[in-house]
PDB file of C-alpha atoms in Angstrom:
ATOM      1  CA  LEU P1230      -2.382  -0.056  -0.749  1.00 52.00           C
ATOM      2  CA  PRO P1231      -1.302  -0.075   2.993  1.00 55.00           C
ATOM      3  CA  THR P1232      -2.014  -3.324   4.508  1.00 60.00           C
ATOM      4  CA  SER P1233      -1.476  -2.053   8.233  1.00 64.00           C
ATOM      5  CA  PRO P1234       0.026   1.177   9.839  1.00 66.00           C
ATOM      6  CA  SER P1235       3.323  -0.718  10.818  1.00 65.00           C
ATOM      7  CA  LEU P1236       3.530  -1.809   6.765  1.00 63.00           C
ATOM      8  CA  ASP P1237       4.293  -0.261   3.562  1.00 64.00           C
ATOM      9  CA  THR P1238       2.523  -1.208   0.433  1.00 61.00           C
ATOM     10  CA  VAL P1239       1.487  -4.384  -1.150  1.00 65.00           C
ATOM     11  CA  GLY P1240       3.929  -5.077  -4.287  1.00 72.00           C
ATOM     12  CA  ILE P1241       5.593  -7.592  -6.222  1.00 76.00           C
ATOM     13  CA  ASN P1242       8.817  -9.330  -4.848  1.00 76.00           C
ATOM     14  CA  ALA P1243      11.409 -10.860  -7.124  1.00 80.00           C
ATOM     15  CA  ARG P1244      15.014 -11.838  -7.498  1.00 82.00           C
ATOM     16  CA  THR P1245      15.205  -9.683 -11.056  1.00 83.00           C
ATOM     17  CA  VAL P1246      13.501  -7.098 -12.891  1.00 80.00           C
ATOM     18  CA  LYS P1247      12.915  -9.715 -15.770  1.00 81.00           C
ATOM     19  CA  ASP P1248      10.962 -12.014 -13.088  1.00 83.00           C
ATOM     20  CA  ILE P1249       8.867  -9.003 -12.230  1.00 81.00           C
ATOM     21  CA  VAL P1250       7.882  -8.453 -15.825  1.00 80.00           C
ATOM     22  CA  LEU P1251       6.874 -12.101 -16.170  1.00 80.00           C
ATOM     23  CA  ILE P1252       5.105 -11.504 -12.970  1.00 82.00           C
ATOM     24  CA  ASP P1253       3.376  -8.460 -14.209  1.00 81.00           C
ATOM     25  CA  GLY P1254       2.554 -10.202 -17.519  1.00 80.00           C
ATOM     26  CA  VAL P1255       0.507 -13.304 -15.825  1.00 80.00           C
ATOM     27  CA  ILE P1256      -1.436 -10.436 -13.372  1.00 79.00           C
ATOM     28  CA  THR P1257      -2.448  -8.465 -16.577  1.00 80.00           C
ATOM     29  CA  ASN P1258      -2.814 -10.873 -18.732  1.00 77.00           C
ATOM     30  CA  GLY P1259      -0.625  -9.244 -21.093  1.00 74.00           C
ATOM     31  CA  SER P1260       2.694 -10.068 -22.621  1.00 63.00           C
ATOM     32  CA  CYS P1261       5.706 -11.882 -20.917  1.00 59.00           C
ATOM     33  CA  ASP P1262       8.212 -11.302 -23.406  1.00 61.00           C
ATOM     34  CA  GLN P1263       8.958  -7.551 -22.610  1.00 61.00           C
ATOM     35  CA  THR P1264      12.365  -6.501 -21.939  1.00 66.00           C
ATOM     36  CA  PRO P1265      12.840  -3.537 -19.142  1.00 66.00           C
ATOM     37  CA  THR P1266      14.148  -0.351 -20.729  1.00 74.00           C
ATOM     38  CA  PRO P1267      17.361   0.822 -19.579  1.00 73.00           C
ATOM     39  CA  ARG P1268      17.897   3.849 -17.736  1.00 76.00           C
ATOM     40  CA  ILE P1269      20.587   6.422 -17.660  1.00 84.00           C
ATOM     41  CA  LEU P1270      21.427   5.956 -13.667  1.00 84.00           C
ATOM     42  CA  SER P1271      22.667   9.602 -13.612  1.00 86.00           C
ATOM     43  CA  THR P1272      18.950  10.697 -14.707  1.00 87.00           C
ATOM     44  CA  ILE P1273      17.625   8.880 -11.320  1.00 86.00           C
ATOM     45  CA  ARG P1274      17.401  11.062  -7.824  1.00 88.00           C
ATOM     46  CA  LEU P1275      16.606   9.164  -4.925  1.00 88.00           C
ATOM     47  CA  GLY P1276      15.747  10.762  -1.756  1.00 88.00           C
ATOM     48  CA  PHE P1277      14.928   9.621   1.656  1.00 84.00           C
ATOM     49  CA  ASP P1278      15.376  10.777   5.785  1.00 86.00           C
ATOM     50  CA  ARG P1279      18.139   8.997   6.598  1.00 84.00           C
ATOM     51  CA  GLU P1280      17.985   9.708  10.312  1.00 86.00           C
ATOM     52  CA  SER P1281      14.552   8.323  10.515  1.00 85.00           C
ATOM     53  CA  PHE P1282      14.877   5.828   8.126  1.00 83.00           C
ATOM     54  CA  LEU P1283      17.713   4.089   9.734  1.00 88.00           C
ATOM     55  CA  ALA P1284      16.711   5.121  13.280  1.00 88.00           C
ATOM     56  CA  ASN P1285      15.938   1.606  14.410  1.00 88.00           C
ATOM     57  CA  VAL P1286      18.342  -0.368  12.359  1.00 89.00           C
ATOM     58  CA  ASP P1287      20.914  -2.054  13.797  1.00 91.00           C
ATOM     59  CA  SER P1288      24.815  -1.424  13.119  1.00 92.00           C
ATOM     60  CA  ASP P1289      25.119  -4.662  10.824  1.00 93.00           C
ATOM     61  CA  LEU P1290      21.980  -3.703   8.941  1.00 91.00           C
ATOM     62  CA  GLU P1291      23.295   0.035   8.437  1.00 92.00           C
ATOM     63  CA  GLU P1292      26.364  -0.934   7.275  1.00 94.00           C
ATOM     64  CA  VAL P1293      24.804  -2.838   4.450  1.00 93.00           C
ATOM     65  CA  PHE P1294      22.340  -0.117   3.849  1.00 91.00           C
ATOM     66  CA  ASN P1295      25.341   2.564   3.414  1.00 93.00           C
ATOM     67  CA  ALA P1296      27.215   0.065   1.130  1.00 94.00           C
ATOM     68  CA  ALA P1297      24.248  -0.127  -1.344  1.00 91.00           C
ATOM     69  CA  ILE P1298      23.874   3.663  -1.063  1.00 92.00           C
ATOM     70  CA  ASP P1299      27.448   4.197  -2.086  1.00 93.00           C
ATOM     71  CA  THR P1300      27.282   1.565  -4.664  1.00 92.00           C
ATOM     72  CA  LEU P1301      24.140   3.517  -6.291  1.00 91.00           C
ATOM     73  CA  VAL P1302      26.115   6.736  -5.954  1.00 93.00           C
ATOM     74  CA  ASN P1303      29.120   5.406  -7.623  1.00 92.00           C
ATOM     75  CA  ALA P1304      26.827   4.136 -10.649  1.00 90.00           C
ATOM     76  CA  GLY P1305      25.669   7.545 -11.378  1.00 91.00           C
ATOM     77  CA  VAL P1306      22.437   8.096  -8.811  1.00 91.00           C
ATOM     78  CA  GLN P1307      22.088  10.942  -7.021  1.00 92.00           C
ATOM     79  CA  ILE P1308      21.221  11.164  -3.300  1.00 91.00           C
ATOM     80  CA  ILE P1309      18.889  14.042  -2.259  1.00 88.00           C
TER      81      ILE P1309
END
């Protein structure tokens, strides 16, 4: 659900996936004792338009972003 033309969508933000599972259980009146299912990272494909995504980002943030992408690639995620 877009909140405005300049913002993305509303969603849950948390420090860990376990925290998100807990919050989801509260919101949906479901069980909070669920454990996320591990994924094989080599089955994940992540795509984005690097040029437009980083168009208005300063060099410090771009460096952090690129390091995060490198970490994902080294873990087996496919960047497309």
